XYZ file of C-alpha atoms in Angstrom:
496
model
C 55.905 -1.088 72.298
C 57.405 -3.095 69.458
C 60.650 -1.624 68.125
C 61.970 -1.832 64.588
C 64.537 -0.586 62.112
C 64.065 0.007 58.401
C 66.271 -1.485 55.710
C 66.001 0.102 52.247
C 68.020 -0.691 49.148
C 68.355 0.953 45.739
C 68.432 -2.203 43.658
C 69.019 -1.408 39.995
C 69.730 1.217 37.363
C 66.081 1.077 36.339
C 64.891 2.251 39.747
C 64.649 5.976 40.440
C 66.589 7.392 43.379
C 63.272 8.445 44.965
C 62.505 4.769 45.495
C 64.711 4.784 48.592
C 62.596 7.526 50.082
C 59.450 5.731 48.898
C 60.515 2.560 50.694
C 61.207 4.466 53.909
C 57.878 6.301 53.638
C 55.974 3.015 53.200
C 57.778 1.394 56.140
C 57.225 4.453 58.339
C 53.530 4.513 57.465
C 53.250 0.820 58.309
C 54.969 1.414 61.655
C 52.581 4.247 62.545
C 49.536 2.163 61.632
C 50.763 -0.768 63.730
C 52.097 1.104 66.791
C 55.732 0.246 66.045
C 58.555 2.561 67.115
C 61.223 3.130 64.447
C 64.702 3.355 65.970
C 66.901 3.712 62.897
C 67.187 3.208 59.135
C 69.869 1.339 57.198
C 70.294 2.281 53.557
C 72.300 0.901 50.651
C 72.320 3.049 47.527
C 73.393 2.117 43.995
C 73.823 -1.560 44.789
C 72.491 -4.465 42.723
C 70.610 -7.422 44.145
C 73.559 -9.694 43.411
C 76.212 -7.418 44.955
C 77.121 -8.611 48.436
C 79.109 -5.489 49.380
C 76.226 -3.763 51.147
C 77.475 -1.869 54.147
C 74.014 -0.911 55.409
C 72.789 -4.499 55.429
C 75.966 -5.771 57.071
C 75.767 -3.118 59.797
C 72.104 -3.916 60.440
C 72.881 -7.634 60.777
C 75.718 -6.805 63.170
C 73.565 -4.436 65.248
C 70.804 -7.045 65.566
C 72.985 -8.919 68.058
C 72.677 -5.979 70.477
C 68.960 -6.814 71.016
C 67.844 -3.165 70.704
C 65.160 -3.904 68.089
C 62.956 -6.911 67.409
C 61.765 -6.278 63.836
C 63.284 -5.245 60.524
C 60.837 -3.536 58.170
C 61.513 -3.849 54.452
C 59.456 -2.699 51.488
C 59.734 -6.124 49.845
C 61.579 -9.304 50.760
C 63.861 -8.987 47.734
C 65.539 -6.016 49.459
C 67.688 -8.721 51.082
C 68.944 -9.752 47.627
C 67.421 -11.723 44.770
C 69.232 -14.914 45.729
C 67.050 -17.168 47.912
C 69.991 -18.738 49.713
C 71.460 -15.361 50.656
C 68.089 -14.103 51.895
C 67.647 -17.255 53.958
C 71.092 -16.875 55.520
C 70.487 -13.228 56.435
C 67.066 -13.948 57.931
C 68.493 -16.908 59.824
C 71.087 -14.611 61.418
C 68.316 -12.246 62.463
C 66.155 -15.062 63.861
C 69.053 -16.241 66.028
C 69.117 -12.731 67.503
C 65.362 -12.743 68.109
C 64.629 -10.402 65.195
C 61.916 -10.980 62.589
C 61.637 -9.532 59.083
C 58.389 -7.901 57.961
C 57.571 -7.010 54.357
C 55.212 -4.023 54.410
C 54.167 -4.333 50.770
C 53.664 -8.072 50.605
C 51.790 -8.201 53.945
C 52.528 -11.874 54.626
C 50.075 -13.377 57.155
C 51.123 -14.963 60.434
C 50.928 -18.715 60.973
C 52.242 -21.747 59.067
C 50.939 -20.520 55.706
C 52.917 -17.318 56.214
C 56.158 -19.308 56.042
C 55.074 -20.935 52.776
C 53.889 -17.625 51.304
C 57.148 -15.956 52.361
C 59.119 -18.629 50.515
C 56.800 -18.132 47.556
C 57.390 -14.370 47.537
C 61.150 -14.957 47.617
C 60.817 -17.206 44.584
C 58.589 -14.862 42.578
C 61.543 -12.769 41.414
C 62.934 -15.904 39.799
C 59.507 -16.750 38.348
C 59.028 -13.353 36.757
C 62.635 -13.311 35.567
C 61.978 -16.579 33.719
C 58.827 -15.128 32.150
C 60.381 -12.158 30.388
C 58.865 -10.805 27.191
C 59.221 -13.201 24.232
C 60.188 -10.300 22.011
C 63.107 -9.407 24.303
C 64.298 -13.008 24.452
C 63.959 -13.391 20.704
C 65.956 -10.215 20.117
C 68.704 -11.335 22.496
C 68.867 -14.751 20.827
C 69.111 -13.163 17.372
C 71.982 -10.937 18.523
C 73.715 -13.904 20.144
C 73.633 -16.009 16.968
C 75.510 -13.173 15.245
C 78.088 -12.788 18.012
C 76.675 -9.420 19.048
C 76.308 -8.008 22.563
C 73.136 -8.916 24.446
C 73.841 -6.446 27.241
C 75.402 -7.015 30.638
C 79.000 -6.582 31.746
C 81.709 -6.156 29.125
C 84.911 -8.166 29.545
C 88.026 -6.127 30.327
C 89.807 -5.190 27.096
C 86.667 -5.066 24.959
C 84.074 -2.458 24.019
C 80.811 -2.542 22.094
C 80.799 -1.029 18.599
C 77.991 0.784 16.814
C 76.448 -2.452 15.531
C 76.737 -4.174 18.936
C 79.836 -6.051 17.767
C 82.656 -6.683 20.240
C 85.798 -4.667 19.540
C 89.225 -4.856 21.193
C 90.371 -1.745 23.061
C 93.845 -1.684 21.550
C 95.499 0.213 24.419
C 94.290 -2.539 26.795
C 95.317 -5.485 24.601
C 98.881 -5.651 26.054
C 97.458 -5.383 29.590
C 95.261 -8.441 29.028
C 98.193 -10.395 27.581
C 100.359 -9.343 30.541
C 97.783 -10.499 33.102
C 97.536 -13.965 31.528
C 101.320 -14.172 31.145
C 101.961 -13.171 34.763
C 99.603 -15.860 36.037
C 101.154 -18.419 33.676
C 104.582 -17.506 35.110
C 103.490 -18.279 38.668
C 102.317 -14.906 39.960
C 99.462 -15.074 42.471
C 96.149 -13.227 42.225
C 97.365 -10.851 44.930
C 100.605 -10.153 43.033
C 98.801 -9.397 39.773
C 96.198 -7.205 41.479
C 98.930 -5.221 43.219
C 100.728 -4.635 39.889
C 97.564 -3.495 38.092
C 96.324 -1.308 40.946
C 99.742 0.322 41.432
C 99.559 1.514 37.827
C 96.072 2.885 38.292
C 94.551 0.448 35.797
C 90.820 0.020 36.384
C 88.552 -2.952 35.721
C 85.785 -2.794 33.126
C 83.519 -1.484 35.901
C 85.972 1.222 36.876
C 87.058 -0.387 40.137
C 90.249 -1.902 41.499
C 91.415 -5.382 40.598
C 90.809 -8.139 43.152
C 90.653 -11.927 43.099
C 86.906 -11.863 42.454
C 87.426 -9.924 39.212
C 90.624 -11.698 38.200
C 89.481 -15.335 38.371
C 86.467 -14.905 35.997
C 88.688 -12.929 33.627
C 91.341 -15.652 33.460
C 88.722 -18.318 32.691
C 86.790 -16.267 30.096
C 86.950 -17.950 26.670
C 86.118 -14.651 25.013
C 89.832 -13.839 25.141
C 90.541 -16.676 22.657
C 87.718 -15.580 20.359
C 84.862 -17.754 21.618
C 81.461 -16.084 21.984
C 79.101 -17.706 24.512
C 75.522 -16.862 25.404
C 73.342 -19.464 27.121
C 73.350 -22.466 24.709
C 75.060 -20.552 21.881
C 78.789 -21.013 21.339
C 80.542 -19.383 18.366
C 84.186 -20.101 17.560
C 85.691 -16.872 16.236
C 82.593 -14.918 17.227
C 84.745 -12.364 19.086
C 88.164 -10.931 18.152
C 90.763 -12.886 20.162
C 93.353 -11.154 22.355
C 95.528 -14.069 23.497
C 96.551 -17.392 21.905
C 94.996 -20.697 22.886
C 98.223 -22.251 24.213
C 98.603 -19.507 26.833
C 94.901 -19.747 27.726
C 95.092 -23.539 28.179
C 98.162 -23.274 30.431
C 96.322 -20.727 32.587
C 93.279 -23.041 32.828
C 95.483 -25.918 33.967
C 96.985 -23.805 36.736
C 93.545 -22.526 37.789
C 92.251 -26.093 38.018
C 95.273 -27.335 39.979
C 95.033 -24.412 42.399
C 91.311 -24.999 42.833
C 91.838 -28.700 43.611
C 94.451 -27.887 46.253
C 92.107 -25.333 47.805
C 89.269 -27.850 47.912
C 91.523 -30.410 49.606
C 92.592 -27.881 52.243
C 88.964 -26.954 52.920
C 87.943 -30.593 53.180
C 90.497 -31.133 55.924
C 89.431 -28.074 57.905
C 85.694 -27.957 57.297
C 84.276 -30.857 59.296
C 81.066 -29.132 60.339
C 77.926 -31.110 59.537
C 74.619 -29.350 58.941
C 71.624 -30.903 60.700
C 68.984 -29.382 58.427
C 66.018 -30.415 60.613
C 67.311 -28.642 63.721
C 64.494 -26.727 65.433
C 61.757 -28.687 63.654
C 61.958 -32.188 65.201
C 60.284 -32.903 68.561
C 59.771 -35.915 70.816
C 56.137 -36.936 71.412
C 56.973 -38.631 74.726
C 58.528 -35.622 76.494
C 58.091 -32.685 74.083
C 61.800 -31.929 73.927
C 63.474 -30.862 70.696
C 65.794 -33.257 68.918
C 69.343 -32.146 68.274
C 72.295 -33.407 66.272
C 75.101 -35.536 67.642
C 77.858 -37.760 66.282
C 79.477 -41.013 67.309
C 82.573 -42.930 66.248
C 82.577 -46.687 65.715
C 85.400 -49.084 66.604
C 86.485 -48.977 62.982
C 86.909 -45.207 63.238
C 83.909 -44.276 61.100
C 81.857 -41.267 62.217
C 78.053 -41.506 62.275
C 75.519 -38.713 62.767
C 72.173 -38.856 64.547
C 69.194 -36.844 65.730
C 68.586 -37.476 69.428
C 65.955 -36.237 71.918
C 67.410 -33.557 74.197
C 66.016 -35.145 77.382
C 67.121 -38.620 76.331
C 70.619 -37.315 75.659
C 70.738 -35.685 79.094
C 69.304 -38.844 80.729
C 66.228 -37.047 82.086
C 63.962 -40.087 81.882
C 62.955 -39.991 78.204
C 63.290 -43.340 76.439
C 63.224 -42.009 72.881
C 65.778 -43.650 70.620
C 68.112 -41.764 68.361
C 67.607 -41.883 64.605
C 70.218 -41.631 61.862
C 70.626 -38.141 60.422
C 70.642 -39.139 56.756
C 67.821 -41.625 57.292
C 65.461 -39.108 58.925
C 66.222 -36.367 56.421
C 65.655 -38.786 53.533
C 62.315 -39.901 54.992
C 61.114 -36.303 55.406
C 62.141 -35.279 51.889
C 60.826 -38.429 50.200
C 57.511 -38.372 52.060
C 57.020 -34.714 51.159
C 57.774 -35.359 47.494
C 55.391 -38.343 47.368
C 52.644 -36.925 49.576
C 52.586 -33.154 49.113
C 54.139 -32.422 45.753
C 51.699 -34.382 43.603
C 49.753 -32.659 40.790
C 46.434 -32.871 42.674
C 47.872 -31.599 45.943
C 49.777 -28.790 44.245
C 46.580 -27.633 42.532
C 44.648 -27.598 45.816
C 47.447 -25.936 47.779
C 47.612 -23.215 45.123
C 43.858 -22.619 45.438
C 44.150 -22.363 49.233
C 47.113 -19.970 49.025
C 45.300 -17.690 46.570
C 42.183 -17.688 48.771
C 44.275 -16.867 51.839
C 46.133 -14.078 50.046
C 42.852 -12.508 48.983
C 41.465 -12.653 52.509
C 44.665 -11.309 54.108
C 45.800 -8.909 51.423
C 44.439 -5.708 52.926
C 47.090 -3.815 54.849
C 46.148 -1.997 58.075
C 46.642 1.291 56.237
C 44.278 0.215 53.445
C 41.701 -0.956 55.978
C 41.865 2.437 57.709
C 41.376 4.264 54.400
C 38.317 2.161 53.603
C 36.855 2.801 57.072
C 37.515 6.548 56.763
C 35.774 6.662 53.388
C 32.788 4.740 54.734
C 32.546 7.194 57.655
C 32.671 10.194 55.298
C 30.007 8.651 53.054
C 27.795 8.081 56.098
C 28.162 11.756 57.064
C 27.128 12.792 53.553
C 24.085 10.531 53.762
C 23.124 12.021 57.149
C 23.455 15.555 55.805
C 21.287 14.734 52.780
C 18.610 13.337 55.094
C 18.777 16.533 57.169
C 18.386 18.667 54.032
C 15.348 16.595 53.000
C 13.840 17.367 56.403
C 14.380 21.080 55.854
C 17.474 21.513 57.984
C 19.781 23.755 55.970
C 22.230 26.426 57.120
C 24.714 28.717 55.381
C 27.548 26.264 56.088
C 25.700 23.108 54.962
C 26.694 23.391 51.311
C 30.329 24.136 52.198
C 30.471 21.189 54.592
C 28.848 18.855 52.053
C 31.345 19.819 49.361
C 34.234 19.256 51.785
C 32.970 15.766 52.599
C 32.587 14.941 48.910
C 36.183 16.058 48.287
C 37.293 13.906 51.219
C 35.526 10.863 49.744
C 37.126 11.494 46.355
C 40.605 11.887 47.871
C 40.205 8.757 49.975
C 39.068 6.829 46.897
C 42.249 7.894 45.112
C 44.404 6.814 48.071
C 42.562 3.480 48.242
C 43.104 2.843 44.535
C 46.807 3.627 44.848
C 47.177 1.327 47.837
C 45.322 -1.494 46.081
C 47.585 -1.152 43.046
C 50.622 -1.546 45.324
C 49.453 -4.942 46.590
C 51.497 -7.840 45.218
C 49.731 -10.027 42.699
C 50.248 -13.704 43.450
C 48.751 -15.743 40.635
C 47.794 -19.386 40.779
C 50.232 -20.110 37.951
C 53.063 -18.581 39.998
C 52.207 -20.734 43.033
C 52.033 -23.886 40.906
C 55.362 -23.018 39.264
C 56.925 -22.449 42.686
C 55.733 -25.797 44.071
C 56.544 -27.725 40.890
C 60.071 -26.365 41.143
C 60.631 -28.576 44.196
C 59.910 -31.694 42.119
C 62.770 -30.844 39.755
C 65.511 -30.296 42.344
C 68.445 -32.617 42.944
C 68.048 -33.660 46.577
C 71.532 -35.092 46.807
C 72.426 -31.412 47.228
C 71.878 -30.450 50.918
C 71.006 -26.869 49.924
C 67.979 -28.148 47.993
C 66.915 -30.220 50.997
C 67.106 -27.063 53.122
C 64.957 -25.130 50.613
C 62.237 -27.777 50.680
C 62.262 -28.213 54.462
C 62.272 -24.487 55.271
C 59.465 -23.791 52.802
C 57.084 -26.685 53.421
C 57.851 -28.361 56.753
C 56.384 -26.831 59.906
C 57.412 -29.506 62.412
C 58.191 -33.204 62.807
C 56.919 -35.286 65.754
C 58.640 -38.597 66.544
C 56.845 -41.313 68.530
C 58.966 -44.448 68.549
C 59.060 -45.617 64.941
C 56.170 -43.368 63.917
C 56.891 -39.970 62.365
C 54.269 -37.238 61.870
C 55.123 -34.366 59.533
C 53.127 -31.124 59.834
C 53.196 -28.850 56.791
C 53.003 -25.101 56.319
C 49.447 -25.058 55.031
C 46.001 -26.050 56.266
C 43.301 -28.273 54.791
C 39.913 -27.075 53.619
C 38.607 -27.804 57.127
C 41.176 -25.413 58.593
C 43.211 -28.179 60.228
C 46.966 -28.440 59.651
C 47.945 -30.763 56.824
C 50.205 -33.610 57.894
C 51.533 -36.978 56.804
C 52.500 -40.027 58.816
C 55.295 -42.449 58.032
C 57.551 -44.964 59.730
C 61.242 -44.703 60.486
C 61.465 -48.295 59.234
C 60.259 -47.251 55.803
C 60.329 -44.199 53.558
C 56.689 -44.794 52.556
C 53.953 -42.699 54.119
C 50.519 -43.848 55.161
C 47.416 -41.691 55.051
C 45.969 -40.647 58.386
C 42.536 -39.277 59.107
C 41.907 -35.603 58.357
C 45.305 -35.161 56.768
C 44.232 -34.683 53.171
C 43.249 -31.402 51.588
């Protein structure tokens, strides 16, 4: 029997505490319907999606290495955090331990399209966040132009007045000045935090001071009277607490410290990420390609993808290919072949059609079958009554069946309402997003490859790229290109 654990998270102040229990109930119901044994539950309460201090999640990730469970059930994928990179990292850790993540609400199908839809679901939070009510945005913009609070965290030393104006908390003014002065005089973050915490002074959130709260504070221009919100910047929009000379000296020290830290990291962090690992295969022998490095006579280091059997001299004659070259070819071919307006439109249509065909959960399917069975019993009883078969219990039984049908209809409606709504516009937005990314950033290359690329097959100079969606004929979509060129060439049956 498949084994699983549940991870549930209370994600915001707008969510009722019962939502934790609701998540667990939904996951438990899914497990029962799919013959999955629940071993344990990991819960994080009163944490936000952007807060990384989640003990339940960390413990679950740690326990996954013990190989006691093979699935993590979550209500929605955003339980892992609303940041795509963080979710990808956490799921990658689980995959390395042989553990998969299953969203019981989003019901993502298996197969290549499931990977693409999963990436889409992870991006929907961003999509809906960018499509907030115009009235709310307009109101926030109006407040911002007047230097008023638009919500969110309040900088230490300030409070919000009756008219949403920022006011200085006078008893904290000297504390703010002291913190900036201490740092200007050479005190470290640790020294300043120790001083503040020893006095029992709390941050604006009521917690202890640490480097993660101190650095943003020391670089916040609000303390010299500058109000900032998105593209709005108002000199004198906030009452200042410290003078500009002190602030500028602190910024210079922050920058110098940051540069030294970056230099230290550069010397120590020599790890290179081969972003196609696990996706590139040799056509000649079927072995996976892996990353390797080599040093030239001049002392320069070069990085390659090489066939595993060729590397181990097991008879494969496949040649190695430069890391940057292969990754550039894959990204460029995908941008030119897949992410065109026509292709995006057709992929969106296919995704929507697939979601509609796969959207029914096992629990919903069971409810529909149970209602159909009850309706059939009612029809049989009515036929029996027409034929003159009627007993003292017939009416009572008929009424019970009618109540059962009504109750099942209510349950079905509730379950259908719970299903995620993936619109064509959302899919198009998600795919178009890839065309706007800066691919000199390796993280953006990883996002594109993990979302769209299923596998890469290398045959000499020829490269075949299989994508995470199928054509109208049900065959996997793919593109062919040459390692001698970044241009792709169309192959038969590879267009949508």
